[in-house]
Structures are given as C-alpha cells and as structure tokens.
Coordinates of N, CA, C and O in Angstrom, one line a residue:
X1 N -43.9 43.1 -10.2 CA -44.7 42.1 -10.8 C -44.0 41.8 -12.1 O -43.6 42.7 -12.8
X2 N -44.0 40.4 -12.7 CA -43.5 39.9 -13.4 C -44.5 39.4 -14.3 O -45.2 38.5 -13.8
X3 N -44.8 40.1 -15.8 CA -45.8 39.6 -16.3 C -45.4 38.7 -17.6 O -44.3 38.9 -18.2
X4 N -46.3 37.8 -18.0 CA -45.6 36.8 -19.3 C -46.7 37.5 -20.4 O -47.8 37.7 -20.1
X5 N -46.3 37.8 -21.1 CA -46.9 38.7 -22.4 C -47.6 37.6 -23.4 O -48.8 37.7 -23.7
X6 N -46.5 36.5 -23.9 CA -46.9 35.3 -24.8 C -48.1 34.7 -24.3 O -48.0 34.1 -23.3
X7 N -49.4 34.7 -25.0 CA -50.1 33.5 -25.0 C -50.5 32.2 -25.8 O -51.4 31.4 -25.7
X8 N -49.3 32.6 -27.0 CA -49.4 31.6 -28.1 C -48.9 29.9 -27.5 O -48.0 29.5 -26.7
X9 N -50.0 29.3 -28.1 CA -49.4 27.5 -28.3 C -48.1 27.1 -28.2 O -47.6 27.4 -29.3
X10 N -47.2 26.4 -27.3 CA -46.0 26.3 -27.7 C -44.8 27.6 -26.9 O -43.6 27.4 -26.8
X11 N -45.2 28.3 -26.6 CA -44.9 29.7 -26.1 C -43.8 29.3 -25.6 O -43.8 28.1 -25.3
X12 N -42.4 30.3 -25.3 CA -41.6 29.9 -24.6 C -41.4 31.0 -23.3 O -40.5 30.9 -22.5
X13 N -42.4 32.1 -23.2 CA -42.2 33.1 -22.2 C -42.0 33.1 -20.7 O -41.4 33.8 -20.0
X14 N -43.2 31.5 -20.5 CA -42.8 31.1 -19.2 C -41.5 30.7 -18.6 O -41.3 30.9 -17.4
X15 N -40.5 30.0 -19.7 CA -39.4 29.5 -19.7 C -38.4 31.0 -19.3 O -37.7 31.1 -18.3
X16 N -38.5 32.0 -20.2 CA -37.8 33.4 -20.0 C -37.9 33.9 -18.8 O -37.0 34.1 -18.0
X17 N -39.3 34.0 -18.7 CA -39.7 34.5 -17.0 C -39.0 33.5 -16.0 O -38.9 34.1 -14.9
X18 N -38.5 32.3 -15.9 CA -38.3 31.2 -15.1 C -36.9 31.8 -15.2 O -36.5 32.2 -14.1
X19 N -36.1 31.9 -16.3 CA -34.8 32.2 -16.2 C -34.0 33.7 -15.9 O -32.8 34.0 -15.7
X20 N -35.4 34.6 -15.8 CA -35.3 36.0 -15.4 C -35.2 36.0 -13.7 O -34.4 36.7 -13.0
X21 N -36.2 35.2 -13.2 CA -36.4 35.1 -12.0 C -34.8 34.4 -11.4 O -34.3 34.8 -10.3
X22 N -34.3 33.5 -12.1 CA -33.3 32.6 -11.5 C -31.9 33.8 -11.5 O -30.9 33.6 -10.9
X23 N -32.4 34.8 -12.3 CA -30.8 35.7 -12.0 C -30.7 36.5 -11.2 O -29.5 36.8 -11.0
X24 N -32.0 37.3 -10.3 CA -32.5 38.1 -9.7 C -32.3 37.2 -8.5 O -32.1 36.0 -8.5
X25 N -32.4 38.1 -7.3 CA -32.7 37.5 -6.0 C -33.7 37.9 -5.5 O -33.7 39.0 -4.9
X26 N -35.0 36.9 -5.9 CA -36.2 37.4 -5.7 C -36.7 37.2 -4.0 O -37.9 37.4 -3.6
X27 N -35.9 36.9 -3.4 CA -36.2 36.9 -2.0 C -36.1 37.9 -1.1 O -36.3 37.8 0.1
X28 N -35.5 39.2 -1.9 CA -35.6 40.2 -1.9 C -36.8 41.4 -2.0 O -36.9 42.6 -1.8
X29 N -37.6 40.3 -2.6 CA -38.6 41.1 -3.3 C -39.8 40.2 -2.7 O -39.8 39.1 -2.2
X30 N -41.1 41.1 -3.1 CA -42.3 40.4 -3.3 C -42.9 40.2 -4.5 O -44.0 40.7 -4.8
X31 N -42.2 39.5 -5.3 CA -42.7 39.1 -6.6 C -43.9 38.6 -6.6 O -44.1 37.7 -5.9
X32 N -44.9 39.1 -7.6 CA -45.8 38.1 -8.1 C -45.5 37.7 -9.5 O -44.4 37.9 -9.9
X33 N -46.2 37.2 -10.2 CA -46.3 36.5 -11.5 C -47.5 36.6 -12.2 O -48.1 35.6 -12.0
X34 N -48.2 37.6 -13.4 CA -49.1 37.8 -14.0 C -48.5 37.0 -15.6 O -47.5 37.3 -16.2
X35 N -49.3 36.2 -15.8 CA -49.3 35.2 -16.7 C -50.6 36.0 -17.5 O -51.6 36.1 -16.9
X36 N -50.3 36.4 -18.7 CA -51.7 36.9 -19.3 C -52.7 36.0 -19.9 O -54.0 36.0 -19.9
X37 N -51.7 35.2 -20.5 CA -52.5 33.4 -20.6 C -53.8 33.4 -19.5 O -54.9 33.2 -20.0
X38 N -53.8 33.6 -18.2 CA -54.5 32.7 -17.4 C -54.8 34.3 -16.5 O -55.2 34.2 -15.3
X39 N -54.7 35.5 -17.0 CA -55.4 36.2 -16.3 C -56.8 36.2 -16.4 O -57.3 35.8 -17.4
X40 N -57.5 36.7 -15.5 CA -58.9 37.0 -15.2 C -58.9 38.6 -14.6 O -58.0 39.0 -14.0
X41 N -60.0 39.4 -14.8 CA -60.0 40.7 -15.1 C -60.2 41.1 -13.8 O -59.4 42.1 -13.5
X42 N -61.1 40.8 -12.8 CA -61.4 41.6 -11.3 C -60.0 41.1 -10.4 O -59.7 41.9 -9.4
X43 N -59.3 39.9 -10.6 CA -58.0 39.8 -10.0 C -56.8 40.7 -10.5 O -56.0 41.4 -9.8
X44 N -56.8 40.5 -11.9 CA -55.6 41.4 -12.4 C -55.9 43.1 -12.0 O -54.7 43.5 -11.9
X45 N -56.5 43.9 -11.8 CA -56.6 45.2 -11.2 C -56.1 45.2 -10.0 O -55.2 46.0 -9.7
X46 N -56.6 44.4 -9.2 CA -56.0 44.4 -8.0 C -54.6 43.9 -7.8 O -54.0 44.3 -6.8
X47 N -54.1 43.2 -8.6 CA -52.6 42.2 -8.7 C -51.9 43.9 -9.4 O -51.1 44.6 -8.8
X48 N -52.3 44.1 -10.5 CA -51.7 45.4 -10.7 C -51.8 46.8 -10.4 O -51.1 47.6 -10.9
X49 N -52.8 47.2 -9.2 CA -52.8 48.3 -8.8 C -51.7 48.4 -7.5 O -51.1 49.4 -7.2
X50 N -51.7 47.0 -6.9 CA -50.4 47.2 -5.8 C -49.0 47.2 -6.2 O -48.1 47.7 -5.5
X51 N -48.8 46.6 -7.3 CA -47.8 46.2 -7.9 C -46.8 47.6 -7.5 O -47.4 48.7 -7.6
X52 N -45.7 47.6 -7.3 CA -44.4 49.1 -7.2 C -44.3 49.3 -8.7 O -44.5 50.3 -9.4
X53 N -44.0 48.1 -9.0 CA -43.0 48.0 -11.0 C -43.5 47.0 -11.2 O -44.2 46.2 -10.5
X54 N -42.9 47.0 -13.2 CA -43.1 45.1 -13.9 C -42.3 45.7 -14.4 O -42.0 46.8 -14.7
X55 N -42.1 44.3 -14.5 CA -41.0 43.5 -15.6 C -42.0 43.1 -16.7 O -43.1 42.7 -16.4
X56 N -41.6 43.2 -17.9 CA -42.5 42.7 -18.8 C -41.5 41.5 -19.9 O -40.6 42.0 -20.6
X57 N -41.7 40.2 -19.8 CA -41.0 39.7 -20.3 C -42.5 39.5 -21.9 O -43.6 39.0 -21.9
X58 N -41.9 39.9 -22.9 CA -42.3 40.1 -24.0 C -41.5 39.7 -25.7 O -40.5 40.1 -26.2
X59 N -42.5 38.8 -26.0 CA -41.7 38.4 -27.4 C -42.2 39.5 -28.5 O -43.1 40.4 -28.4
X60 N -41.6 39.2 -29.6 CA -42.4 40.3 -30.7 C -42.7 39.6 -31.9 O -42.1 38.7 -32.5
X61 N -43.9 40.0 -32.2 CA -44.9 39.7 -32.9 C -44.6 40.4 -34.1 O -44.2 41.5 -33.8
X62 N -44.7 40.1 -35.4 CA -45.1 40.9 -36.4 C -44.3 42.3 -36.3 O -44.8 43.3 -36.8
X63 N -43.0 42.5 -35.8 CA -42.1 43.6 -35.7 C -43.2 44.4 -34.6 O -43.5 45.6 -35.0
X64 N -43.7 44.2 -33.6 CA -44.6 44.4 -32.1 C -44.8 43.5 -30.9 O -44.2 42.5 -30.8
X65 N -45.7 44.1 -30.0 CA -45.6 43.4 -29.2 C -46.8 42.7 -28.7 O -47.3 43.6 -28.1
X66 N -47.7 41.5 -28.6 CA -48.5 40.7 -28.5 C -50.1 41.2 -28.2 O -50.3 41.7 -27.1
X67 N -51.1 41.2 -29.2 CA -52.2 42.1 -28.4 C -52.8 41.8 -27.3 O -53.3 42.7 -26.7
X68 N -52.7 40.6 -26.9 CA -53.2 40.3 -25.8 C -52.7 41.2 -24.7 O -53.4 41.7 -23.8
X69 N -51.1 41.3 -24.8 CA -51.1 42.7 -23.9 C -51.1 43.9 -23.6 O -50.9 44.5 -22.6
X70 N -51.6 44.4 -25.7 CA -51.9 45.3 -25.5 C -53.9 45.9 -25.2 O -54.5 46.9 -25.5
X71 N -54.1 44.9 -24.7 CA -55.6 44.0 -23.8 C -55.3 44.7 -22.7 O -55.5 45.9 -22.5
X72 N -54.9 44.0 -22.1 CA -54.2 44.3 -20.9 C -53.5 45.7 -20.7 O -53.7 46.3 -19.7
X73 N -52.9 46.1 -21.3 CA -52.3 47.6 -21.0 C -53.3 48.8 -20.7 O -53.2 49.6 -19.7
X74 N -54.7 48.6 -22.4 CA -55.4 49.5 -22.0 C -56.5 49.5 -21.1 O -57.0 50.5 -20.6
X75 N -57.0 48.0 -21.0 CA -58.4 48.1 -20.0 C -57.9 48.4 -18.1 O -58.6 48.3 -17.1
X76 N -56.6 48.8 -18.4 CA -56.0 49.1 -16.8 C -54.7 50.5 -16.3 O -53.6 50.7 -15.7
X77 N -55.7 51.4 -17.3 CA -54.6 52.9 -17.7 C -54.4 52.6 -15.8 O -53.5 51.9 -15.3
X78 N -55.4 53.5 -14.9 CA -54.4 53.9 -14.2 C -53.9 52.9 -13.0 O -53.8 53.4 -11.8
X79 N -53.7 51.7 -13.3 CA -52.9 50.8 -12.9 C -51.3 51.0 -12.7 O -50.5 50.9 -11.8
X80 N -51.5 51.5 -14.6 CA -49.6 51.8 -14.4 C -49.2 53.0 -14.2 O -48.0 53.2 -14.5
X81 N -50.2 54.2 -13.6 CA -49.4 55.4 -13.5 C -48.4 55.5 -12.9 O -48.5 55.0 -11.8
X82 N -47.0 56.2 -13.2 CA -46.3 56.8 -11.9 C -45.5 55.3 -11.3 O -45.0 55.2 -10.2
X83 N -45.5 54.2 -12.2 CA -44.5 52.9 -11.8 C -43.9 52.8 -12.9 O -44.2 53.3 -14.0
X84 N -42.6 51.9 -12.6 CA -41.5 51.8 -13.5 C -42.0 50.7 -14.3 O -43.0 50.0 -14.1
X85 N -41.1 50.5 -15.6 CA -41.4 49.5 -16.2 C -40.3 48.5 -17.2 O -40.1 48.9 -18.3
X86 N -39.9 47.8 -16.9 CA -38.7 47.1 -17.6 C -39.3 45.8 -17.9 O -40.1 45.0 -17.4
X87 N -38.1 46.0 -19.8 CA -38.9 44.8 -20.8 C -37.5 44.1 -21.0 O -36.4 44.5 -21.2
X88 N -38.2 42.6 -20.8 CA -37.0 41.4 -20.9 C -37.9 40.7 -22.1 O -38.9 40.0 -21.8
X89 N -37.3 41.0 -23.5 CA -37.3 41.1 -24.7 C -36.8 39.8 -25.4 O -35.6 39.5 -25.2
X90 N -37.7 38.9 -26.2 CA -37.1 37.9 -26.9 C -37.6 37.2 -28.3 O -38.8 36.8 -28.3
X91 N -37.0 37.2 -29.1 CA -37.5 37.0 -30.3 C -36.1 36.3 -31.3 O -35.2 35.6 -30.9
X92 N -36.6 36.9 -32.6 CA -35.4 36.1 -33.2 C -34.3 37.1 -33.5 O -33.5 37.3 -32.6
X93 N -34.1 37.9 -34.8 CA -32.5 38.5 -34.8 C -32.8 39.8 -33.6 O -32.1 40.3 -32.7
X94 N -33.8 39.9 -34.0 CA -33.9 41.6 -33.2 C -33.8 41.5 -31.7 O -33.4 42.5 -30.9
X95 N -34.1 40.0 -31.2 CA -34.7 40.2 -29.5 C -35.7 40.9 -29.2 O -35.8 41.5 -28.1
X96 N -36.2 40.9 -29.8 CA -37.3 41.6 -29.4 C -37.7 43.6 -29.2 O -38.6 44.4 -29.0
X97 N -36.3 43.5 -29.4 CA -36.2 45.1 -29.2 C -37.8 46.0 -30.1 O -38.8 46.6 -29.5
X98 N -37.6 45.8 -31.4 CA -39.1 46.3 -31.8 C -40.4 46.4 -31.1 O -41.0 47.5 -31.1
X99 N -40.9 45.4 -30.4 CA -41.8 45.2 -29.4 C -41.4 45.7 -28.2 O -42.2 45.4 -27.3
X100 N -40.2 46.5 -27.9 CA -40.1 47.2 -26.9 C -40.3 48.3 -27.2 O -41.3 48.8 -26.6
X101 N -39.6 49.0 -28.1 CA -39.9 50.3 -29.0 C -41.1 50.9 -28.7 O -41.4 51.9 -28.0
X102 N -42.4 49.9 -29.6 CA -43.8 50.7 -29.5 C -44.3 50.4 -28.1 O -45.5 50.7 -28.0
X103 N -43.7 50.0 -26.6 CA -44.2 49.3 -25.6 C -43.9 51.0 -25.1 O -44.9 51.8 -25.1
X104 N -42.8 51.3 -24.7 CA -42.6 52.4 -24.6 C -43.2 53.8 -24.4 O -43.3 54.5 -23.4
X105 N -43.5 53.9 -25.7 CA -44.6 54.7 -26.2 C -46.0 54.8 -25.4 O -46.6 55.7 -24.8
X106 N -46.6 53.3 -25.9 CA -47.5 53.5 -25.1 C -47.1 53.7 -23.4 O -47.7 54.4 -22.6
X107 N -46.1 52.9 -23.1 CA -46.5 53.2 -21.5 C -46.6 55.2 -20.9 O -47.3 55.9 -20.3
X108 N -45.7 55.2 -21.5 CA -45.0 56.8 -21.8 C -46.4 57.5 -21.9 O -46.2 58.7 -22.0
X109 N -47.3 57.3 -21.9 CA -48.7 57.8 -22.6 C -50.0 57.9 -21.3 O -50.9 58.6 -20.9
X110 N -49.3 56.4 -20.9 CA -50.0 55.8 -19.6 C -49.3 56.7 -17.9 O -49.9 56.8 -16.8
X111 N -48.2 57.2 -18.2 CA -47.7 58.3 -17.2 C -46.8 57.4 -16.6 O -46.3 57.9 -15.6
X112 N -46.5 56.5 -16.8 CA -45.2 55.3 -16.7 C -44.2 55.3 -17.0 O -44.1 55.6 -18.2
X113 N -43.0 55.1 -16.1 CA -41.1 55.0 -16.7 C -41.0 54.2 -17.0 O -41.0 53.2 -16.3
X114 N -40.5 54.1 -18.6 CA -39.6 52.6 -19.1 C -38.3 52.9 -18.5 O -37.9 54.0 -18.8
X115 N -37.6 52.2 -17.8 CA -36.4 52.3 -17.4 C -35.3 52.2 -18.6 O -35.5 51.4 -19.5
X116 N -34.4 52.7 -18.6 CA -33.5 52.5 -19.7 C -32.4 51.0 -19.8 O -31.7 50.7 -20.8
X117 N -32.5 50.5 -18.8 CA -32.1 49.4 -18.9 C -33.1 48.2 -19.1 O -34.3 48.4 -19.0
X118 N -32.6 46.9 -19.5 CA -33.4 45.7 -20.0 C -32.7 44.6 -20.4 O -31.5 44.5 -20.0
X119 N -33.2 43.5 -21.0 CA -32.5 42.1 -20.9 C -33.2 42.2 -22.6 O -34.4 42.2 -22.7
X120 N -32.7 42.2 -23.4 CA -32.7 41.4 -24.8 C -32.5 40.3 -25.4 O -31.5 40.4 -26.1
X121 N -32.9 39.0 -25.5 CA -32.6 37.4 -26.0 C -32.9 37.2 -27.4 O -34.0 37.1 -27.9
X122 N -32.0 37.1 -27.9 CA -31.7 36.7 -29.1 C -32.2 35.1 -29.4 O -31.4 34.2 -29.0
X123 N -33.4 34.7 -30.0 CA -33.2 33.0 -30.3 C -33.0 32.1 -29.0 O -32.1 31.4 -28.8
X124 N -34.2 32.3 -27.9 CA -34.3 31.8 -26.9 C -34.2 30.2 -27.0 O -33.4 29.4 -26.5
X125 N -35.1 30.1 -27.8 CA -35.4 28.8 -28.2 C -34.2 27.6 -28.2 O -34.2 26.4 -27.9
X126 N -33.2 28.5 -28.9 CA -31.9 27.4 -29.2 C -30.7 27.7 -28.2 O -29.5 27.5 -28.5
X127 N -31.3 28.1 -26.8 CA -30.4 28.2 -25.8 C -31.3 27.6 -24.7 O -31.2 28.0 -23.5
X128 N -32.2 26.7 -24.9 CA -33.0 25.8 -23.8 C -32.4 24.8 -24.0 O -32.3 24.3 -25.1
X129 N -31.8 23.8 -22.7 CA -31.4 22.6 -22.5 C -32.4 22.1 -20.9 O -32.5 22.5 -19.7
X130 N -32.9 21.1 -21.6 CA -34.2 19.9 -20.9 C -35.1 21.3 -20.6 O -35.0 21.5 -19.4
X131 N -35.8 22.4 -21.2 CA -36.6 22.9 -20.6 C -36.6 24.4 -20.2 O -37.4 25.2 -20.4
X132 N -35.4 24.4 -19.4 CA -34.8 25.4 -19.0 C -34.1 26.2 -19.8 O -33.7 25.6 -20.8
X133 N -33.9 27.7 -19.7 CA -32.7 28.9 -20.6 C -31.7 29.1 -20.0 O -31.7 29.5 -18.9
X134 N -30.5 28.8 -20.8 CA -29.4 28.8 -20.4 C -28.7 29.9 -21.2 O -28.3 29.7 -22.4
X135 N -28.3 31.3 -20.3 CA -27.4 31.9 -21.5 C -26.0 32.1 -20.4 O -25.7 31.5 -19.4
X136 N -25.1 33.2 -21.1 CA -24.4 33.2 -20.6 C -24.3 34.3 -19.5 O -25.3 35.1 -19.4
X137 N -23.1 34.4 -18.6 CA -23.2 35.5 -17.4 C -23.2 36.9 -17.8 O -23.6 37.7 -17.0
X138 N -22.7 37.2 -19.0 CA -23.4 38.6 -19.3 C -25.0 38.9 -19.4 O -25.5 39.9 -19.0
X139 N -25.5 37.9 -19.9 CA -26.8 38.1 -19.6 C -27.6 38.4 -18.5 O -28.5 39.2 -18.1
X140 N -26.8 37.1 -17.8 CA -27.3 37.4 -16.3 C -27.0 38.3 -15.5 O -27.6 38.4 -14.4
X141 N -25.9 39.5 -16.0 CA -25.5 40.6 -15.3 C -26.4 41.2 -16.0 O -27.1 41.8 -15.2
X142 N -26.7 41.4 -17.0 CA -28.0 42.5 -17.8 C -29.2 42.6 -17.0 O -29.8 43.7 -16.7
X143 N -29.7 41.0 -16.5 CA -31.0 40.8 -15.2 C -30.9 41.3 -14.2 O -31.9 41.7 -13.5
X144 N -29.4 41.4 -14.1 CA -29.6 42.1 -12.1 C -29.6 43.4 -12.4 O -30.4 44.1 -11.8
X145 N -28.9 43.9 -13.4 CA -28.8 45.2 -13.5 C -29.7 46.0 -13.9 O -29.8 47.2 -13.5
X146 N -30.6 45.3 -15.0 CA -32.1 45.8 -15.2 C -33.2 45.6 -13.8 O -34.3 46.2 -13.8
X147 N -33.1 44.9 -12.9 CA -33.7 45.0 -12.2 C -33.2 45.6 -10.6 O -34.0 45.4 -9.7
X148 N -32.1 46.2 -10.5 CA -31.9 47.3 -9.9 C -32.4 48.2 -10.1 O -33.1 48.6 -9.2
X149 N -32.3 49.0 -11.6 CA -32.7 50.0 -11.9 C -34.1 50.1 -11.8 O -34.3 51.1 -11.3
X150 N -35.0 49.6 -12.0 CA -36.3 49.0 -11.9 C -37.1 49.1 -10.2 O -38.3 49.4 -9.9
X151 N -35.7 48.7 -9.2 CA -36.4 48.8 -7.9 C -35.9 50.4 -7.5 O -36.5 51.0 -6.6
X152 N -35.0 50.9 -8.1 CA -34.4 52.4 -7.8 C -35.5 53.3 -8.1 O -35.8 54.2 -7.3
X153 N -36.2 53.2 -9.4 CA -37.4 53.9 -9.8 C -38.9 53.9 -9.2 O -39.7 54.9 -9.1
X154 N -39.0 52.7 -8.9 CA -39.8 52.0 -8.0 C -39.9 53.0 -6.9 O -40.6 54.0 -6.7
X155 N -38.5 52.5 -5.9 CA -38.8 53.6 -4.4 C -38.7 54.7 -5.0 O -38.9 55.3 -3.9
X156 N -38.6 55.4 -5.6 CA -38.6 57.3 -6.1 C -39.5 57.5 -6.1 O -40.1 58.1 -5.3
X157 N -40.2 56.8 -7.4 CA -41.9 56.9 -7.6 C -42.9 56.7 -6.5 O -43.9 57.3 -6.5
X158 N -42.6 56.0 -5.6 CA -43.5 55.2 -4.5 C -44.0 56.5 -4.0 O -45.2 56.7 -4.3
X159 N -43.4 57.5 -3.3 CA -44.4 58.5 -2.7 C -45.0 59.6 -4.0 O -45.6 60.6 -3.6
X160 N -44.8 59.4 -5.0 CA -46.1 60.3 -5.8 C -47.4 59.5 -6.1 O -48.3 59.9 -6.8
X161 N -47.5 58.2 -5.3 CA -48.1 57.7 -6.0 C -49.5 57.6 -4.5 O -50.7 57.5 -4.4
X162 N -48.3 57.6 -3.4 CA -49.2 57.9 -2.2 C -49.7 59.4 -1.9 O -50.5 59.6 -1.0
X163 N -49.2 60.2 -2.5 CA -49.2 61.4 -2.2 C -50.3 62.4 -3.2 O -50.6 63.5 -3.0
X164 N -50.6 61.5 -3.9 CA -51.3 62.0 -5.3 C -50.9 62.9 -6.2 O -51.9 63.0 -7.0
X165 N -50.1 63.7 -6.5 CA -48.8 64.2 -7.2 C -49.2 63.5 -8.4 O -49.4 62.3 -8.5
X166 N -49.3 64.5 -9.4 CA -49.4 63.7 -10.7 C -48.3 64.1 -12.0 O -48.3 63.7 -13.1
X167 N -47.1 65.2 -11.3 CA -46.0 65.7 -12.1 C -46.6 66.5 -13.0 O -47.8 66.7 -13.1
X168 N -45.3 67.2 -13.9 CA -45.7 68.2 -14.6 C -46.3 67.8 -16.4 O -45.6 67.2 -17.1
X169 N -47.3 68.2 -16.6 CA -47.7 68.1 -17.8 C -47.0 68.9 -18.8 O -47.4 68.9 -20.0

C-alpha cells in the first residue's frame, strides 16, 4: 500500500506518489493507494490490515512528519504489526529525511520494519514539468531498489503474521 501523507492545500504528494509508482512495476504488485486526504476510518482498517507493506510517501513539516498521519498511525497500532515499511521522503534541503527519523521510531514501537532503504527528494516542486516529477535515473534506481527491499521483507514477515508469532521482546 502506497499511502500520500500530505493533506495540505496545494500539496504536491500526489504528484510524488504518481512518480513513485511510474518507476516501480506495479503490475507486479497489488498496489492500493491510501490518500490520507480522503481517507474514511471503517475503510482504512480494512485497506490497512490486508496490506503486506507501505510505502509512505511523506513531506516534512516543521523538521516532522504531518499529523494527520500521525492520526492515522496511532488509531490503527495493530494494522502495522510485523509489516515493512518504506519512506519516499520530500521536502526542501533535508528531503525530508527528518520526518523519516521520528517515523521510524514510532513505527519501531508499533512492532514494524523500516526498511533501510528509501527514495529522498530534494525540492520536488522545482523538478515538476506540466504536472508531472521528473528527476533523474538515479532516483529512479533508488525507487526500484527501495521497493525490492520492501517486497523481500514483506514475504519474510508474511508468515508471522499468519502464524501469530509475535518475536522476541
């Protein structure tokens, strides 16, 4: 699951998520699309309790990461137990990286892997032409490769999660 974190006016998250999706071969996958903008609460449990992994494409706020999803994080702890989790990061100098930092943490908390790989965007904004993000093919090698790792953790994790296995404390 591919979730858009931004719900500010003007937002450019959807556009990230659009250009995340276009490096991936999501035909591969059964992607959904959790837009926090336009979530509703008895759908999203269900959208997120099947979910394998997310992708969290997330800008940063205030040297953080948006409350709205941290809304969303806590009204659905064991949603994310025991699934991976990878952040496609965008902001201005930092990329977002700070708002991955404390994301981390909490998922880490939630019984969730941040994967150690990710996609970081520096100044999205001024690499949109008509709409669209355009960066270059390193980046787009960063996408596939963050989301390899992402489906590798995915199938590992998949039977503790059918199995009820809760790991070692």
């Amino acid at each position: 699951m591919l979730i858009i974190a931004s719900v500010r006016e003007g937002r450019i998250g959807p556009t990230v998520a659009d250009w995340f999706i276009d490096q991936i071969d999501p035909s591969d996958l059964d992607l959904e699309v959790l837009d926090v903008a336009r979530a509703s609460e008895p759908d999203t449990s269900e959208l997120l309790a099947r979910a394998d992994g997310f992708v969290i494409a997330t800008p940063e706020y205030n040297h953080s990461y948006p409350g709205h999803l941290k809304v969303l994080i806590d009204e659905h702890g064991p949603e994310w137990s025991r699934k991976p989790v990878m952040f496609v990061s965008y902001g201005g100098v930092s990329g977002g990286l700070r708002a991955v930092e404390h994301l981390r943490a909490v998922f880490a908390e939630l019984h969730a892997v941040g994967t150690q790989t990710g996609v970081v965007i520096h100044a999205p904004w001024e690499h949109t032409v008509d709409g669209r993000l355009v960066l270059d093919e390193v980046a787009a090698a960063s996408a596939r490769e963050a989301m390899r790792e992402l489906l590798w953790w995915a199938e590992l994790l998949k039977p503790t999660r059918t199995s009820g296995e809760r790991g070692a404390a």
